[in-house]
mmCIF file of C-alpha atoms in Angstrom:
data_model
loop_
_atom_site.group_PDB
_atom_site.id
_atom_site.type_symbol
_atom_site.label_atom_id
_atom_site.label_comp_id
_atom_site.label_asym_id
_atom_site.label_seq_id
_atom_site.Cartn_x
_atom_site.Cartn_y
_atom_site.Cartn_z
ATOM 1 C CA PRO A 522 -45.963 -13.771 -17.518
ATOM 2 C CA THR A 523 -45.654 -14.677 -13.858
ATOM 3 C CA GLY A 524 -43.114 -12.590 -11.940
ATOM 4 C CA ALA A 525 -42.800 -9.925 -14.667
ATOM 5 C CA THR A 526 -42.202 -6.357 -13.489
ATOM 6 C CA PRO A 527 -45.195 -4.081 -14.169
ATOM 7 C CA PRO A 528 -44.424 -1.441 -16.856
ATOM 8 C CA ALA A 529 -44.979 1.452 -14.437
ATOM 9 C CA ALA A 530 -42.586 -0.043 -11.866
ATOM 10 C CA ALA A 531 -39.986 -0.747 -14.543
ATOM 11 C CA ALA A 532 -40.160 2.850 -15.790
ATOM 12 C CA LYS A 533 -39.828 4.172 -12.243
ATOM 13 C CA LYS A 534 -36.811 1.937 -11.635
ATOM 14 C CA ALA A 535 -35.174 3.068 -14.907
ATOM 15 C CA ALA A 536 -35.707 6.723 -14.008
ATOM 16 C CA ALA A 537 -34.099 6.401 -10.580
ATOM 17 C CA PRO A 538 -31.007 8.643 -10.311
ATOM 18 C CA ASN A 539 -27.604 6.982 -10.358
ATOM 19 C CA ILE A 540 -26.367 8.076 -6.940
ATOM 20 C CA ARG A 541 -22.932 6.936 -5.846
ATOM 21 C CA PRO A 542 -22.966 5.196 -2.458
ATOM 22 C CA MET A 543 -21.134 6.931 0.365
ATOM 23 C CA MET A 544 -17.621 5.506 0.252
ATOM 24 C CA THR A 545 -16.114 7.045 3.369
ATOM 25 C CA LYS A 546 -17.176 9.350 6.137
ATOM 26 C CA SER A 547 -15.391 12.659 6.456
ATOM 27 C CA LYS A 548 -15.671 15.609 8.788
ATOM 28 C CA LEU A 549 -14.425 17.842 5.992
ATOM 29 C CA ALA A 550 -16.876 19.941 4.057
ATOM 30 C CA PRO A 551 -16.602 19.859 0.245
ATOM 31 C CA ASN A 552 -13.410 21.561 -1.027
ATOM 32 C CA GLN A 553 -11.908 21.950 2.440
ATOM 33 C CA LEU A 554 -8.166 21.228 2.367
ATOM 34 C CA ALA A 555 -6.991 20.280 5.855
ATOM 35 C CA PHE A 556 -3.473 19.741 7.151
ATOM 36 C CA ASN A 557 -1.440 19.911 10.337
ATOM 37 C CA PRO A 558 0.284 23.299 10.817
ATOM 38 C CA ASN A 559 2.875 21.792 13.163
ATOM 39 C CA VAL A 560 4.671 19.684 10.547
ATOM 40 C CA SER A 561 7.441 20.836 8.219
ATOM 41 C CA LEU A 562 6.665 22.566 4.928
ATOM 42 C CA SER A 563 7.587 19.423 2.992
ATOM 43 C CA GLU A 564 4.837 17.525 4.856
ATOM 44 C CA ARG A 565 2.141 20.071 4.070
ATOM 45 C CA PRO A 566 0.137 20.047 0.796
ATOM 46 C CA ALA A 567 2.604 22.294 -1.025
ATOM 47 C CA ILE A 568 2.210 20.377 -4.292
ATOM 48 C CA SER A 569 -1.587 20.604 -4.169
ATOM 49 C CA LEU A 570 -1.514 24.316 -3.387
ATOM 50 C CA THR A 571 0.936 24.991 -6.215
ATOM 51 C CA ILE A 572 -1.211 23.093 -8.721
ATOM 52 C CA ALA A 573 -4.369 24.876 -7.518
ATOM 53 C CA ILE A 574 -2.622 28.212 -8.063
ATOM 54 C CA LEU A 575 -1.312 27.209 -11.507
ATOM 55 C CA THR A 576 -4.828 26.145 -12.555
ATOM 56 C CA ASN A 577 -6.362 29.345 -11.188
ATOM 57 C CA THR A 578 -8.660 27.328 -8.915
ATOM 58 C CA ILE A 579 -7.119 28.179 -5.532
ATOM 59 C CA ILE A 580 -10.117 30.366 -4.741
ATOM 60 C CA ASP A 581 -12.298 27.220 -4.828
ATOM 61 C CA TYR A 582 -10.598 25.689 -1.790
ATOM 62 C CA GLU A 583 -10.792 26.516 1.899
ATOM 63 C CA LEU A 584 -7.638 25.881 3.929
ATOM 64 C CA LEU A 585 -8.207 24.338 7.316
ATOM 65 C CA SER A 586 -5.690 24.015 10.154
ATOM 66 C CA ASP A 587 -6.125 20.612 11.823
ATOM 67 C CA HIS A 588 -3.653 19.699 14.568
ATOM 68 C CA THR A 589 -5.021 16.149 14.780
ATOM 69 C CA ARG A 590 -4.056 15.133 11.235
ATOM 70 C CA SER A 591 -0.848 13.339 10.366
ATOM 71 C CA GLY A 592 -1.234 14.150 6.669
ATOM 72 C CA CYS A 593 -3.394 16.273 4.400
ATOM 73 C CA ALA A 594 -6.869 15.612 3.022
ATOM 74 C CA LEU A 595 -9.354 17.261 0.697
ATOM 75 C CA GLY A 596 -13.113 17.045 1.151
ATOM 76 C CA LEU A 597 -14.507 15.867 -2.193
ATOM 77 C CA PRO A 598 -16.789 18.378 -3.955
ATOM 78 C CA SER A 599 -19.632 15.842 -3.976
ATOM 79 C CA GLY A 600 -19.484 15.508 -0.192
ATOM 80 C CA ASN A 601 -18.771 11.817 -0.760
ATOM 81 C CA GLY A 602 -15.749 11.431 1.523
ATOM 82 C CA GLU A 603 -12.232 12.769 1.140
ATOM 83 C CA VAL A 604 -9.004 12.087 -0.721
ATOM 84 C CA SER A 605 -5.719 11.963 1.195
ATOM 85 C CA GLY A 606 -2.112 12.535 0.168
ATOM 86 C CA ASP A 607 -0.540 15.588 -1.428
ATOM 87 C CA LEU A 608 0.120 14.044 -4.843
ATOM 88 C CA ALA A 609 -3.317 12.421 -5.029
ATOM 89 C CA ILE A 610 -4.959 15.741 -4.190
ATOM 90 C CA ALA A 611 -2.771 17.586 -6.711
ATOM 91 C CA ARG A 612 -3.696 15.184 -9.504
ATOM 92 C CA PHE A 613 -7.379 15.519 -8.622
ATOM 93 C CA ILE A 614 -7.190 19.317 -8.689
ATOM 94 C CA ALA A 615 -5.381 19.324 -12.044
ATOM 95 C CA LYS A 616 -7.823 16.883 -13.658
ATOM 96 C CA ARG A 617 -10.961 18.762 -12.626
ATOM 97 C CA ALA A 618 -9.616 22.133 -13.750
ATOM 98 C CA ASP A 619 -10.089 23.627 -17.210
ATOM 99 C CA SER A 620 -8.924 21.371 -20.056
ATOM 100 C CA GLY A 621 -6.331 24.012 -20.968
ATOM 101 C CA THR A 622 -4.372 23.097 -17.839
ATOM 102 C CA LEU A 623 -3.916 19.437 -18.797
ATOM 103 C CA ALA A 624 -0.309 20.224 -19.773
ATOM 104 C CA LEU A 625 0.423 20.071 -16.053
ATOM 105 C CA LEU A 626 -0.261 16.322 -16.292
ATOM 106 C CA GLY A 627 1.445 15.750 -19.639
ATOM 107 C CA GLY A 628 -1.282 16.958 -21.981
ATOM 108 C CA SER A 629 -3.265 14.654 -24.258
ATOM 109 C CA ASP A 630 -0.328 12.711 -25.690
ATOM 110 C CA GLU A 631 -0.098 9.260 -24.111
ATOM 111 C CA GLU A 632 3.698 9.188 -24.200
ATOM 112 C CA ASP A 633 4.007 12.582 -22.519
ATOM 113 C CA VAL A 634 1.535 11.466 -19.850
ATOM 114 C CA ALA A 635 3.601 8.306 -19.284
ATOM 115 C CA LEU A 636 6.771 10.379 -18.900
ATOM 116 C CA MET A 637 4.989 12.641 -16.435
ATOM 117 C CA ASP A 638 3.796 9.677 -14.392
ATOM 118 C CA GLN A 639 7.307 8.217 -14.449
ATOM 119 C CA TRP A 640 8.832 11.318 -12.858
ATOM 120 C CA VAL A 641 6.027 11.709 -10.314
ATOM 121 C CA ASP A 642 6.392 8.062 -9.288
ATOM 122 C CA TYR A 643 10.151 8.550 -8.999
ATOM 123 C CA ALA A 644 9.650 11.567 -6.746
ATOM 124 C CA LEU A 645 7.269 9.575 -4.573
ATOM 125 C CA SER A 646 9.690 6.647 -4.322
ATOM 126 C CA LEU A 647 12.310 8.904 -2.730
ATOM 127 C CA SER A 648 10.124 9.782 0.261
ATOM 128 C CA LYS A 649 11.536 6.928 2.366
ATOM 129 C CA PHE A 650 15.070 8.379 2.261
ATOM 130 C CA GLY A 651 16.658 11.257 4.155
ATOM 131 C CA LEU A 652 17.051 14.690 2.590
ATOM 132 C CA ALA A 653 20.744 14.319 1.680
ATOM 133 C CA ARG A 654 20.175 11.063 -0.187
ATOM 134 C CA ARG A 655 17.080 12.441 -1.916
ATOM 135 C CA ALA A 656 18.894 15.574 -3.008
ATOM 136 C CA LEU A 657 21.896 13.711 -4.427
ATOM 137 C CA SER A 658 19.666 11.187 -6.198
ATOM 138 C CA ILE A 659 17.636 13.947 -7.817
ATOM 139 C CA GLN A 660 20.760 15.925 -8.729
ATOM 140 C CA ARG A 661 22.441 12.943 -10.398
ATOM 141 C CA THR A 662 19.239 12.045 -12.233
ATOM 142 C CA LEU A 663 18.246 15.537 -13.360
ATOM 143 C CA ASP A 664 21.629 17.042 -14.224
ATOM 144 C CA PRO A 665 21.965 15.310 -17.630
ATOM 145 C CA LEU A 666 18.393 16.292 -18.508
ATOM 146 C CA LEU A 667 18.714 19.914 -17.380
ATOM 147 C CA VAL A 668 21.973 20.598 -19.194
ATOM 148 C CA THR A 669 19.924 21.449 -22.279
ATOM 149 C CA GLY A 670 16.405 21.672 -20.827
ATOM 150 C CA THR A 671 14.635 24.013 -18.469
ATOM 151 C CA TYR A 672 11.848 21.769 -17.237
ATOM 152 C CA VAL A 673 11.680 18.070 -16.445
ATOM 153 C CA VAL A 674 8.935 17.295 -18.991
ATOM 154 C CA GLY A 675 8.061 19.482 -21.954
ATOM 155 C CA HIS A 676 8.561 23.218 -22.201
ATOM 156 C CA SER A 677 6.611 24.489 -19.203
ATOM 157 C CA LEU A 678 6.297 23.879 -15.497
ATOM 158 C CA SER A 679 4.388 20.666 -14.748
ATOM 159 C CA LEU A 680 3.436 18.320 -11.941
ATOM 160 C CA ALA A 681 6.748 16.491 -12.482
ATOM 161 C CA ASP A 682 8.700 19.652 -11.616
ATOM 162 C CA VAL A 683 6.578 20.392 -8.551
ATOM 163 C CA ALA A 684 6.731 16.790 -7.287
ATOM 164 C CA LEU A 685 10.523 16.634 -7.597
ATOM 165 C CA PHE A 686 10.860 20.078 -6.013
ATOM 166 C CA ALA A 687 8.792 18.782 -3.095
ATOM 167 C CA SER A 688 11.118 15.767 -2.807
ATOM 168 C CA LEU A 689 13.910 18.254 -2.167
ATOM 169 C CA GLY A 690 11.896 19.484 0.806
ATOM 170 C CA PHE A 691 10.114 22.219 -1.189
ATOM 171 C CA PRO A 692 13.125 24.565 -0.839
ATOM 172 C CA SER A 693 11.331 27.861 -1.393
ATOM 173 C CA THR A 694 12.889 29.714 1.550
ATOM 174 C CA GLU A 695 16.434 31.018 1.812
ATOM 175 C CA GLU A 696 17.289 28.596 4.604
ATOM 176 C CA SER A 697 15.996 25.517 2.787
ATOM 177 C CA LYS A 698 17.712 26.489 -0.482
ATOM 178 C CA ALA A 699 21.010 26.930 1.335
ATOM 179 C CA GLU A 700 20.637 23.448 2.806
ATOM 180 C CA ILE A 701 20.230 21.869 -0.645
ATOM 181 C CA ALA A 702 23.108 23.966 -1.988
ATOM 182 C CA ARG A 703 25.396 22.499 0.676
ATOM 183 C CA ILE A 704 24.511 18.978 -0.479
ATOM 184 C CA CYS A 705 24.664 19.331 -4.269
ATOM 185 C CA PRO A 706 27.764 20.228 -6.341
ATOM 186 C CA THR A 707 28.202 23.964 -6.805
ATOM 187 C CA GLY A 708 26.877 25.249 -10.110
ATOM 188 C CA CYS A 709 25.146 22.008 -11.110
ATOM 189 C CA PRO A 710 22.063 22.257 -13.393
ATOM 190 C CA THR A 711 19.785 20.950 -10.645
ATOM 191 C CA LEU A 712 20.634 23.922 -8.415
ATOM 192 C CA ARG A 713 19.811 26.271 -11.296
ATOM 193 C CA TRP A 714 16.487 24.473 -11.731
ATOM 194 C CA MET A 715 15.841 24.661 -7.972
ATOM 195 C CA GLU A 716 16.433 28.425 -8.037
ATOM 196 C CA MET A 717 14.039 28.802 -10.960
ATOM 197 C CA MET A 718 11.382 26.776 -9.155
ATOM 198 C CA SER A 719 11.761 28.732 -5.922
ATOM 199 C CA ASN A 720 11.238 31.974 -7.856
ATOM 200 C CA SER A 721 8.015 30.783 -9.463
ATOM 201 C CA PRO A 722 5.118 33.014 -8.334
ATOM 202 C CA ALA A 723 2.963 29.896 -7.846
ATOM 203 C CA VAL A 724 5.572 28.277 -5.589
ATOM 204 C CA LYS A 725 5.958 31.481 -3.591
ATOM 205 C CA GLU A 726 2.215 31.825 -3.082
ATOM 206 C CA ALA A 727 1.875 28.138 -2.172
ATOM 207 C CA THR A 728 4.606 28.589 0.441
ATOM 208 C CA GLN A 729 2.806 31.610 1.856
ATOM 209 C CA LEU A 730 -0.445 29.663 2.160
ATOM 210 C CA ALA A 731 1.116 26.475 3.533
ATOM 211 C CA VAL A 732 3.227 28.227 6.153
ATOM 212 C CA GLY A 733 0.635 30.790 7.200
ATOM 213 C CA VAL A 734 -2.359 28.484 7.663
ATOM 214 C CA ALA A 735 -2.212 28.842 11.474
ATOM 215 C CA LYS A 736 -1.197 32.526 11.472
ATOM 216 C CA ASN A 737 1.829 31.631 13.572
ATOM 217 C CA ALA A 738 4.667 31.607 11.058
ATOM 218 C CA GLU A 739 5.942 33.527 8.079
ATOM 219 C CA ALA A 740 8.081 32.224 5.246
ATOM 220 C CA THR A 741 11.433 33.907 4.653
ATOM 221 C CA LEU A 742 11.676 34.084 0.883
ATOM 222 C CA GLU A 743 14.339 35.595 -1.329
ATOM 223 C CA GLN A 744 15.648 38.836 0.123
ATOM 224 C CA GLY A 745 13.496 41.732 -1.013
ATOM 225 C CA ALA A 746 10.759 39.508 -2.447
ATOM 226 C CA VAL A 747 7.264 40.919 -2.161
ATOM 227 C CA LEU A 748 4.260 38.608 -2.358
ATOM 228 C CA ASP A 749 0.915 39.698 -3.698
ATOM 229 C CA PRO A 750 -1.963 39.700 -1.214
ATOM 230 C CA LEU A 751 -4.013 36.525 -1.013
ATOM 231 C CA ALA A 752 -6.728 36.222 -3.623
ATOM 232 C CA ALA A 753 -10.056 37.653 -2.604
ATOM 233 C CA GLY A 754 -11.944 35.101 -0.578
ATOM 234 C CA MET A 755 -8.869 33.216 0.611
ATOM 235 C CA ALA A 756 -8.276 33.231 4.337
ATOM 236 C CA TYR A 757 -6.082 31.450 6.856
ATOM 237 C CA LEU A 758 -8.164 29.454 9.296
#
């Protein structure tokens, strides 16, 4: 019939690869994680670094010091642009890791995933407030939950814990922990949880990486704490 596509042309068209169009331009190479070394620890990709360490994929990413950035960004592995925002990057890292690490996002149960998302969204909603208000809000919200529980969701450390810890300013250093302790009631469950989080090896390593990206600062962790050397292949840029 008139206007019909020749069989050879149709076959060639069907065999054409399904290539995603370039969405955004980025100067970042694939798997480069860039952030400004002049901002506070809470404004660096501490959540993303912690999740990458917990999923044993930190070696896949190259940390890049970029004084021109106001936030953090990750060059997508495909080279097709970049994703911005600490929580967005953290979710991406967790989802592309081994399926055994899905517990970080709530696992395979829909209700657990919804609970995880609820806490992460709550942590994000607090970003517009000052530290004192954020700390008291988190303390009053978490205390009833942590009276009998250790973690925010489930029985292991998850993205919900890391996101809420970051809302407290990522208090992994002695100075930052003391600041939160002055705000919250002495002996409250949230302070116990904060201490547990700050002693997590993943949180300690993430702090080391986030603070040391420009080779011009060193985190002061718990007195006497010794950090393992960076994983082979990791380097401050």
